[in-house]
Amino acid sequence: MLDPNVFGWVLAGVTVLATAFLTIAILSMTRPRRPSYPALDHVQKDAVLIVDRGTIVESSARARQGYGVRNGDRLDDVVQTLLGAQAEPALQAFSRLQRLGTELRLTANDRRDRAIEFEGVTEGGHLRVTLRDAVSGGAAEQQSKELAQQPVDWKSDTLAALLETAPLLVWNRSPDGVVNWSGGRITVQDKTVDAPQAIAMILARHSFGEQAADPVKRIRLEIGETDPLALHAVETVGRNGTVCGFAVDASLAASVERTLTRFIQTMTETFAHLTVGLGIFDRNHRLVLFNPTLAEMWDIDAVWLARRPDLREILDRLRLSRRLPHVTNYHEWRDKMVALFEDPEAVQYEESWDLAGGERIRVMARPHPHGALAFVFDDVTEQVQLETRYRHMDDLLSTALERLDEGLVVFGPDGILRFVNSAFHEIWETDDEAVNPGMHTRDVFDLCSRLSVETDLWERSITFATGEERRKVWTRSLTLATGRIVRARFAPLPGGSTLAAFADMSDSERAAQALRERGKVLEAAEDMRRAVLDQISHKLRTPLNSIFGFGQLLSDPRFGELNLRQQAYARGIIEAAEHLLETVKDVSELATLQTLSEEQSAELIGLDTAISATHDLLKARAANAGVELSCAEAGPSETLYRSALPLRQILFYLAADAIQRGDEGGGVEIGAYLDENDQITLSVFERPAEDAPTTAEHIERVSPIIPLVRRLAEREGGVLRVEDCSDWSAVKVICQIPLEQAGHELTTEAVS
């Protein structure tokens, strides 16, 4: 059922349209007469009409008084009004007269059975139509006088004409439904309904009871299932107790109602999915529309909101539930909110409400049609928290970058300097006025080129920062005019930005130079040591050999007999010489062995050594965790060069992770060998305790080390996988690396 207010608006609109059409008709009737039309003031006897394009533009006094004709009326309407149901032949004749100029002469009876004679001829560009009574001589004059003396029943004529042409149904019936009289017909979109049909529908659906309390009953009727014809019927009690009624076409109002209903449904469905609260208040400050989010945000029962409370009631309830911001004078603040309705077209209200619970609500009010206001309530608490955290992280990052020893400059995608820290000014000996955010890359690097010895890299730096070069990290060493040695590093950042980092390497270079010089000194000392050792060995061995030789000669009986004491002295000399010679030999071999050991320990490592070293490093950790740590049976020993040392790192990570994950009573076995496919295989076999079974999928999901080791293995050209063993609770982690990727120089020499 259409709301009475809505129907009133529709009826008012129809009234306005009718008034407009009536005004246009009046203006058309009162427009100036064309000077070519003949004057009819001298015609007294006959009713003469001048018709131009179907409209009566001139009429005689007899036509106006005797037939009710007025200038501006349509000729067809006048004929229809006069003749009623018998007007069709006359209308066709007048149509031929207007189209073909055929002279017209016919006689027809009007509604009061008065014979009227019509004559029509063409005159220039218009028609001249004459109406007279079809009676000859004095009888005609007498009849005309009698008719003129009789009062015209304008009320009956008007009602009869309206019922013939207007879309209106009128009836009179008894209270029990017997139709006393009815008339009229309504046709809309090929659907026709008459008064008996309307009365039957009214009696089937409604009863005219309690007439004293409700003397007028308004009824909405709909005829048809699909796209029904809507009627608005009104019935009231007549003087003699009968029921008088009429019905008009209400299709437009029904269409407006259906459109409005669909619009409200669409708006309701749309508002229901909004994440912001929406409330629309009419000109009387009452809530007419809201979405579920608003009820949830206010923590108010939606049923209470559906009762259409006004803004004051809602604000008072929100104040009781502490869902309003704290204000010094609440009543004054509430009056300011209500005062927004004084000039709704100029309202641009926007404010943030900080609630007691820590929420922040952004409230906006905007004009709505017909003096209403639409309020939008957006909960921006999370957004404010994110902005606060972002600002905190931004400040923290800026502070951290400011504390770095490296000089940093960051350029945006457009090549404009966005950030520079104090270390940059310290390294380059500049200040905030020389280099500051907002400068272009070219200006910054042009200044750097003037402060450094090298100038060939700055053009490349500019093209790198502005995106004109393939963006890949690159470094370069610089020498500043102050003598400092700086390492410059240029790296791309997300979004097209660029980072340039400058590290003062002066101390490091000096230390490296000192180390290089010391290395040279140590090499020279080593050479000297070896030379001294050779000299000592030569100078000691030569006399010792002489002493040893002469001692043997003295003890030889062929060169003479010695007494017992001399023989004892000779043997003592020989023994001392042999001992001293062995000592010199041992010292020389020890020095040579130490040098060889240092060279070999810096380059060579074996797989069996890697296993045993990992076992020694982790056995204490395994003992503390109650996990049994063991090594797999060693295969043939392989010796790998230093470039294969990441294998030890992988093995250590996997074993430590298994121990960390293991429970008391479990076991971990580590192994490393070269398989038949020339792949170095590192394995960690994990055997959990009986009450703590595990699976490969579980380890993949919970272990933070597995992804790290997988990336490490892939960097070495290998793969890592986690497998379930035949034992339902055992898991094995295997890392395989191709032999050629383990090191460019790899041998399989047996370790003696």
PDB file of N, CA and C in Angstrom, residues 645-713:
ATOM      1  N   LEU A 645      83.510 -25.953   1.588  1.00  0.00           N
ATOM      2  CA  LEU A 645      83.211 -25.794   3.008  1.00  0.00           C
ATOM      3  C   LEU A 645      81.736 -25.511   3.300  1.00  0.00           C
ATOM      4  N   PRO A 646      80.921 -24.886   2.394  1.00  0.00           N
ATOM      5  CA  PRO A 646      79.486 -24.741   2.692  1.00  0.00           C
ATOM      6  C   PRO A 646      78.790 -26.063   2.994  1.00  0.00           C
ATOM      7  N   LEU A 647      79.385 -27.194   2.544  1.00  0.00           N
ATOM      8  CA  LEU A 647      78.797 -28.490   2.860  1.00  0.00           C
ATOM      9  C   LEU A 647      78.815 -28.742   4.364  1.00  0.00           C
ATOM     10  N   ARG A 648      79.872 -28.324   5.029  1.00  0.00           N
ATOM     11  CA  ARG A 648      79.943 -28.474   6.487  1.00  0.00           C
ATOM     12  C   ARG A 648      78.871 -27.614   7.149  1.00  0.00           C
ATOM     13  N   GLN A 649      78.641 -26.427   6.593  1.00  0.00           N
ATOM     14  CA  GLN A 649      77.619 -25.544   7.139  1.00  0.00           C
ATOM     15  C   GLN A 649      76.229 -26.176   7.007  1.00  0.00           C
ATOM     16  N   ILE A 650      75.935 -26.748   5.837  1.00  0.00           N
ATOM     17  CA  ILE A 650      74.648 -27.409   5.630  1.00  0.00           C
ATOM     18  C   ILE A 650      74.478 -28.569   6.603  1.00  0.00           C
ATOM     19  N   LEU A 651      75.534 -29.384   6.741  1.00  0.00           N
ATOM     20  CA  LEU A 651      75.464 -30.537   7.628  1.00  0.00           C
ATOM     21  C   LEU A 651      75.248 -30.107   9.076  1.00  0.00           C
ATOM     22  N   PHE A 652      75.905 -29.047   9.490  1.00  0.00           N
ATOM     23  CA  PHE A 652      75.759 -28.553  10.862  1.00  0.00           C
ATOM     24  C   PHE A 652      74.340 -28.044  11.102  1.00  0.00           C
ATOM     25  N   TYR A 653      73.794 -27.268  10.151  1.00  0.00           N
ATOM     26  CA  TYR A 653      72.449 -26.724  10.316  1.00  0.00           C
ATOM     27  C   TYR A 653      71.414 -27.838  10.452  1.00  0.00           C
ATOM     28  N   LEU A 654      71.489 -28.839   9.577  1.00  0.00           N
ATOM     29  CA  LEU A 654      70.503 -29.911   9.601  1.00  0.00           C
ATOM     30  C   LEU A 654      70.585 -30.722  10.887  1.00  0.00           C
ATOM     31  N   ALA A 655      71.803 -31.048  11.338  1.00  0.00           N
ATOM     32  CA  ALA A 655      71.956 -31.837  12.562  1.00  0.00           C
ATOM     33  C   ALA A 655      71.508 -31.046  13.783  1.00  0.00           C
ATOM     34  N   ALA A 656      71.872 -29.756  13.857  1.00  0.00           N
ATOM     35  CA  ALA A 656      71.456 -28.939  14.995  1.00  0.00           C
ATOM     36  C   ALA A 656      69.941 -28.788  15.038  1.00  0.00           C
ATOM     37  N   ASP A 657      69.310 -28.647  13.874  1.00  0.00           N
ATOM     38  CA  ASP A 657      67.856 -28.519  13.834  1.00  0.00           C
ATOM     39  C   ASP A 657      67.188 -29.811  14.300  1.00  0.00           C
ATOM     40  N   ALA A 658      67.716 -30.962  13.905  1.00  0.00           N
ATOM     41  CA  ALA A 658      67.141 -32.238  14.333  1.00  0.00           C
ATOM     42  C   ALA A 658      67.284 -32.419  15.843  1.00  0.00           C
ATOM     43  N   ILE A 659      68.426 -32.023  16.404  1.00  0.00           N
ATOM     44  CA  ILE A 659      68.618 -32.137  17.861  1.00  0.00           C
ATOM     45  C   ILE A 659      67.662 -31.202  18.594  1.00  0.00           C
ATOM     46  N   GLN A 660      67.527 -29.991  18.085  1.00  0.00           N
ATOM     47  CA  GLN A 660      66.642 -29.017  18.724  1.00  0.00           C
ATOM     48  C   GLN A 660      65.197 -29.507  18.718  1.00  0.00           C
ATOM     49  N   ARG A 661      64.796 -30.190  17.669  1.00  0.00           N
ATOM     50  CA  ARG A 661      63.430 -30.676  17.535  1.00  0.00           C
ATOM     51  C   ARG A 661      63.217 -32.003  18.260  1.00  0.00           C
ATOM     52  N   GLY A 662      64.295 -32.722  18.549  1.00  0.00           N
ATOM     53  CA  GLY A 662      64.175 -34.051  19.130  1.00  0.00           C
ATOM     54  C   GLY A 662      63.758 -34.038  20.591  1.00  0.00           C
ATOM     55  N   ASP A 663      63.233 -35.178  21.042  1.00  0.00           N
ATOM     56  CA  ASP A 663      62.833 -35.363  22.435  1.00  0.00           C
ATOM     57  C   ASP A 663      63.788 -36.355  23.094  1.00  0.00           C
ATOM     58  N   GLU A 664      63.721 -36.366  24.393  1.00  0.00           N
ATOM     59  CA  GLU A 664      64.598 -37.267  25.139  1.00  0.00           C
ATOM     60  C   GLU A 664      64.282 -38.710  24.769  1.00  0.00           C
ATOM     61  N   GLY A 665      65.323 -39.453  24.446  1.00  0.00           N
ATOM     62  CA  GLY A 665      65.152 -40.830  24.027  1.00  0.00           C
ATOM     63  C   GLY A 665      65.248 -41.017  22.530  1.00  0.00           C
ATOM     64  N   GLY A 666      65.274 -39.935  21.770  1.00  0.00           N
ATOM     65  CA  GLY A 666      65.387 -40.028  20.329  1.00  0.00           C
ATOM     66  C   GLY A 666      66.839 -40.114  19.888  1.00  0.00           C
ATOM     67  N   GLY A 667      67.040 -40.169  18.568  1.00  0.00           N
ATOM     68  CA  GLY A 667      68.381 -40.290  18.027  1.00  0.00           C
ATOM     69  C   GLY A 667      68.534 -39.537  16.728  1.00  0.00           C
ATOM     70  N   VAL A 668      69.763 -39.090  16.468  1.00  0.00           N
ATOM     71  CA  VAL A 668      70.098 -38.378  15.235  1.00  0.00           C
ATOM     72  C   VAL A 668      71.386 -38.977  14.694  1.00  0.00           C
ATOM     73  N   GLU A 669      71.362 -39.340  13.395  1.00  0.00           N
ATOM     74  CA  GLU A 669      72.535 -39.920  12.749  1.00  0.00           C
ATOM     75  C   GLU A 669      72.901 -39.053  11.552  1.00  0.00           C
ATOM     76  N   ILE A 670      74.191 -38.659  11.472  1.00  0.00           N
ATOM     77  CA  ILE A 670      74.643 -37.801  10.384  1.00  0.00           C
ATOM     78  C   ILE A 670      75.589 -38.593   9.493  1.00  0.00           C
ATOM     79  N   GLY A 671      75.566 -38.270   8.193  1.00  0.00           N
ATOM     80  CA  GLY A 671      76.409 -38.968   7.243  1.00  0.00           C
ATOM     81  C   GLY A 671      76.732 -38.106   6.053  1.00  0.00           C
ATOM     82  N   ALA A 672      77.822 -38.426   5.377  1.00  0.00           N
ATOM     83  CA  ALA A 672      78.230 -37.715   4.165  1.00  0.00           C
ATOM     84  C   ALA A 672      79.034 -38.678   3.314  1.00  0.00           C
ATOM     85  N   TYR A 673      78.659 -38.775   2.019  1.00  0.00           N
ATOM     86  CA  TYR A 673      79.364 -39.700   1.138  1.00  0.00           C
ATOM     87  C   TYR A 673      79.139 -39.270  -0.297  1.00  0.00           C
ATOM     88  N   LEU A 674      79.924 -39.864  -1.181  1.00  0.00           N
ATOM     89  CA  LEU A 674      79.820 -39.623  -2.617  1.00  0.00           C
ATOM     90  C   LEU A 674      79.108 -40.821  -3.230  1.00  0.00           C
ATOM     91  N   ASP A 675      77.875 -40.585  -3.807  1.00  0.00           N
ATOM     92  CA  ASP A 675      77.101 -41.710  -4.310  1.00  0.00           C
ATOM     93  C   ASP A 675      77.544 -42.097  -5.717  1.00  0.00           C
ATOM     94  N   GLU A 676      76.845 -43.094  -6.281  1.00  0.00           N
ATOM     95  CA  GLU A 676      77.234 -43.626  -7.585  1.00  0.00           C
ATOM     96  C   GLU A 676      76.960 -42.649  -8.723  1.00  0.00           C
ATOM     97  N   ASN A 677      76.165 -41.606  -8.480  1.00  0.00           N
ATOM     98  CA  ASN A 677      75.879 -40.600  -9.512  1.00  0.00           C
ATOM     99  C   ASN A 677      76.800 -39.395  -9.413  1.00  0.00           C
ATOM    100  N   ASP A 678      77.908 -39.559  -8.702  1.00  0.00           N
ATOM    101  CA  ASP A 678      78.870 -38.462  -8.504  1.00  0.00           C
ATOM    102  C   ASP A 678      78.183 -37.250  -7.875  1.00  0.00           C
ATOM    103  N   GLN A 679      77.351 -37.506  -6.879  1.00  0.00           N
ATOM    104  CA  GLN A 679      76.719 -36.442  -6.122  1.00  0.00           C
ATOM    105  C   GLN A 679      77.110 -36.570  -4.661  1.00  0.00           C
ATOM    106  N   ILE A 680      77.500 -35.452  -4.078  1.00  0.00           N
ATOM    107  CA  ILE A 680      77.813 -35.444  -2.654  1.00  0.00           C
ATOM    108  C   ILE A 680      76.494 -35.433  -1.895  1.00  0.00           C
ATOM    109  N   THR A 681      76.271 -36.436  -1.074  1.00  0.00           N
ATOM    110  CA  THR A 681      75.021 -36.596  -0.344  1.00  0.00           C
ATOM    111  C   THR A 681      75.268 -36.391   1.137  1.00  0.00           C
ATOM    112  N   LEU A 682      74.578 -35.416   1.707  1.00  0.00           N
ATOM    113  CA  LEU A 682      74.611 -35.166   3.145  1.00  0.00           C
ATOM    114  C   LEU A 682      73.271 -35.612   3.703  1.00  0.00           C
ATOM    115  N   SER A 683      73.269 -36.422   4.737  1.00  0.00           N
ATOM    116  CA  SER A 683      72.024 -36.963   5.271  1.00  0.00           C
ATOM    117  C   SER A 683      71.997 -36.803   6.780  1.00  0.00           C
ATOM    118  N   VAL A 684      70.785 -36.526   7.287  1.00  0.00           N
ATOM    119  CA  VAL A 684      70.541 -36.482   8.729  1.00  0.00           C
ATOM    120  C   VAL A 684      69.315 -37.349   8.985  1.00  0.00           C
ATOM    121  N   PHE A 685      69.527 -38.464   9.656  1.00  0.00           N
ATOM    122  CA  PHE A 685      68.465 -39.419   9.959  1.00  0.00           C
ATOM    123  C   PHE A 685      67.948 -39.114  11.364  1.00  0.00           C
ATOM    124  N   GLU A 686      66.652 -38.825  11.462  1.00  0.00           N
ATOM    125  CA  GLU A 686      66.043 -38.424  12.735  1.00  0.00           C
ATOM    126  C   GLU A 686      65.100 -39.519  13.200  1.00  0.00           C
ATOM    127  N   ARG A 687      65.368 -40.047  14.372  1.00  0.00           N
ATOM    128  CA  ARG A 687      64.526 -41.095  14.956  1.00  0.00           C
ATOM    129  C   ARG A 687      63.935 -40.564  16.262  1.00  0.00           C
ATOM    130  N   PRO A 688      62.671 -40.115  16.221  1.00  0.00           N
ATOM    131  CA  PRO A 688      62.056 -39.547  17.431  1.00  0.00           C
ATOM    132  C   PRO A 688      61.835 -40.608  18.491  1.00  0.00           C
ATOM    133  N   ALA A 689      61.516 -40.136  19.681  1.00  0.00           N
ATOM    134  CA  ALA A 689      61.160 -41.051  20.762  1.00  0.00           C
ATOM    135  C   ALA A 689      59.844 -41.746  20.426  1.00  0.00           C
ATOM    136  N   GLU A 690      59.586 -42.842  21.111  1.00  0.00           N
ATOM    137  CA  GLU A 690      58.412 -43.651  20.796  1.00  0.00           C
ATOM    138  C   GLU A 690      57.107 -42.878  20.996  1.00  0.00           C
ATOM    139  N   ASP A 691      57.070 -41.991  21.974  1.00  0.00           N
ATOM    140  CA  ASP A 691      55.832 -41.259  22.245  1.00  0.00           C
ATOM    141  C   ASP A 691      55.760 -39.929  21.501  1.00  0.00           C
ATOM    142  N   ALA A 692      56.695 -39.689  20.569  1.00  0.00           N
ATOM    143  CA  ALA A 692      56.689 -38.410  19.839  1.00  0.00           C
ATOM    144  C   ALA A 692      56.960 -38.644  18.364  1.00  0.00           C
ATOM    145  N   PRO A 693      56.056 -39.357  17.645  1.00  0.00           N
ATOM    146  CA  PRO A 693      56.279 -39.601  16.213  1.00  0.00           C
ATOM    147  C   PRO A 693      56.207 -38.295  15.419  1.00  0.00           C
ATOM    148  N   THR A 694      56.845 -38.291  14.286  1.00  0.00           N
ATOM    149  CA  THR A 694      56.838 -37.101  13.428  1.00  0.00           C
ATOM    150  C   THR A 694      56.777 -37.544  11.972  1.00  0.00           C
ATOM    151  N   THR A 695      56.516 -36.602  11.082  1.00  0.00           N
ATOM    152  CA  THR A 695      56.420 -36.871   9.647  1.00  0.00           C
ATOM    153  C   THR A 695      57.189 -35.809   8.888  1.00  0.00           C
ATOM    154  N   ALA A 696      57.472 -36.115   7.629  1.00  0.00           N
ATOM    155  CA  ALA A 696      58.175 -35.156   6.779  1.00  0.00           C
ATOM    156  C   ALA A 696      57.349 -33.896   6.581  1.00  0.00           C
ATOM    157  N   GLU A 697      56.035 -34.056   6.417  1.00  0.00           N
ATOM    158  CA  GLU A 697      55.163 -32.884   6.228  1.00  0.00           C
ATOM    159  C   GLU A 697      55.197 -31.980   7.454  1.00  0.00           C
ATOM    160  N   HIS A 698      55.218 -32.593   8.651  1.00  0.00           N
ATOM    161  CA  HIS A 698      55.269 -31.802   9.886  1.00  0.00           C
ATOM    162  C   HIS A 698      56.576 -31.016   9.974  1.00  0.00           C
ATOM    163  N   ILE A 699      57.689 -31.655   9.630  1.00  0.00           N
ATOM    164  CA  ILE A 699      58.985 -30.965   9.695  1.00  0.00           C
ATOM    165  C   ILE A 699      59.023 -29.823   8.690  1.00  0.00           C
ATOM    166  N   GLU A 700      58.529 -30.059   7.487  1.00  0.00           N
ATOM    167  CA  GLU A 700      58.498 -28.995   6.472  1.00  0.00           C
ATOM    168  C   GLU A 700      57.708 -27.787   6.966  1.00  0.00           C
ATOM    169  N   ARG A 701      56.652 -28.062   7.763  1.00  0.00           N
ATOM    170  CA  ARG A 701      55.760 -26.988   8.188  1.00  0.00           C
ATOM    171  C   ARG A 701      56.299 -26.219   9.379  1.00  0.00           C
ATOM    172  N   VAL A 702      56.979 -26.875  10.315  1.00  0.00           N
ATOM    173  CA  VAL A 702      57.348 -26.208  11.573  1.00  0.00           C
ATOM    174  C   VAL A 702      58.808 -25.792  11.618  1.00  0.00           C
ATOM    175  N   SER A 703      59.661 -26.377  10.799  1.00  0.00           N
ATOM    176  CA  SER A 703      61.093 -26.090  10.916  1.00  0.00           C
ATOM    177  C   SER A 703      61.441 -24.776  10.231  1.00  0.00           C
ATOM    178  N   PRO A 704      62.069 -23.820  10.949  1.00  0.00           N
ATOM    179  CA  PRO A 704      62.512 -22.589  10.287  1.00  0.00           C
ATOM    180  C   PRO A 704      63.843 -22.756   9.569  1.00  0.00           C
ATOM    181  N   ILE A 705      64.533 -23.893   9.797  1.00  0.00           N
ATOM    182  CA  ILE A 705      65.864 -24.095   9.216  1.00  0.00           C
ATOM    183  C   ILE A 705      65.766 -24.706   7.820  1.00  0.00           C
ATOM    184  N   ILE A 706      64.763 -25.533   7.582  1.00  0.00           N
ATOM    185  CA  ILE A 706      64.646 -26.232   6.300  1.00  0.00           C
ATOM    186  C   ILE A 706      64.615 -25.253   5.126  1.00  0.00           C
ATOM    187  N   PRO A 707      63.778 -24.174   5.139  1.00  0.00           N
ATOM    188  CA  PRO A 707      63.815 -23.235   4.002  1.00  0.00           C
ATOM    189  C   PRO A 707      65.178 -22.576   3.819  1.00  0.00           C
ATOM    190  N   LEU A 708      65.848 -22.257   4.945  1.00  0.00           N
ATOM    191  CA  LEU A 708      67.166 -21.633   4.846  1.00  0.00           C
ATOM    192  C   LEU A 708      68.172 -22.574   4.203  1.00  0.00           C
ATOM    193  N   VAL A 709      68.197 -23.829   4.643  1.00  0.00           N
ATOM    194  CA  VAL A 709      69.148 -24.800   4.097  1.00  0.00           C
ATOM    195  C   VAL A 709      68.804 -25.113   2.639  1.00  0.00           C
ATOM    196  N   ARG A 710      67.510 -25.121   2.310  1.00  0.00           N
ATOM    197  CA  ARG A 710      67.123 -25.378   0.913  1.00  0.00           C
ATOM    198  C   ARG A 710      67.682 -24.292  -0.002  1.00  0.00           C
ATOM    199  N   ARG A 711      67.581 -23.023   0.424  1.00  0.00           N
ATOM    200  CA  ARG A 711      68.147 -21.943  -0.394  1.00  0.00           C
ATOM    201  C   ARG A 711      69.663 -22.068  -0.476  1.00  0.00           C
ATOM    202  N   LEU A 712      70.296 -22.481   0.633  1.00  0.00           N
ATOM    203  CA  LEU A 712      71.751 -22.657   0.640  1.00  0.00           C
ATOM    204  C   LEU A 712      72.153 -23.773  -0.319  1.00  0.00           C
ATOM    205  N   ALA A 713      71.388 -24.880  -0.335  1.00  0.00           N
ATOM    206  CA  ALA A 713      71.695 -25.984  -1.240  1.00  0.00           C
ATOM    207  C   ALA A 713      71.479 -25.579  -2.693  1.00  0.00           C
TER     208      ALA A 713
END
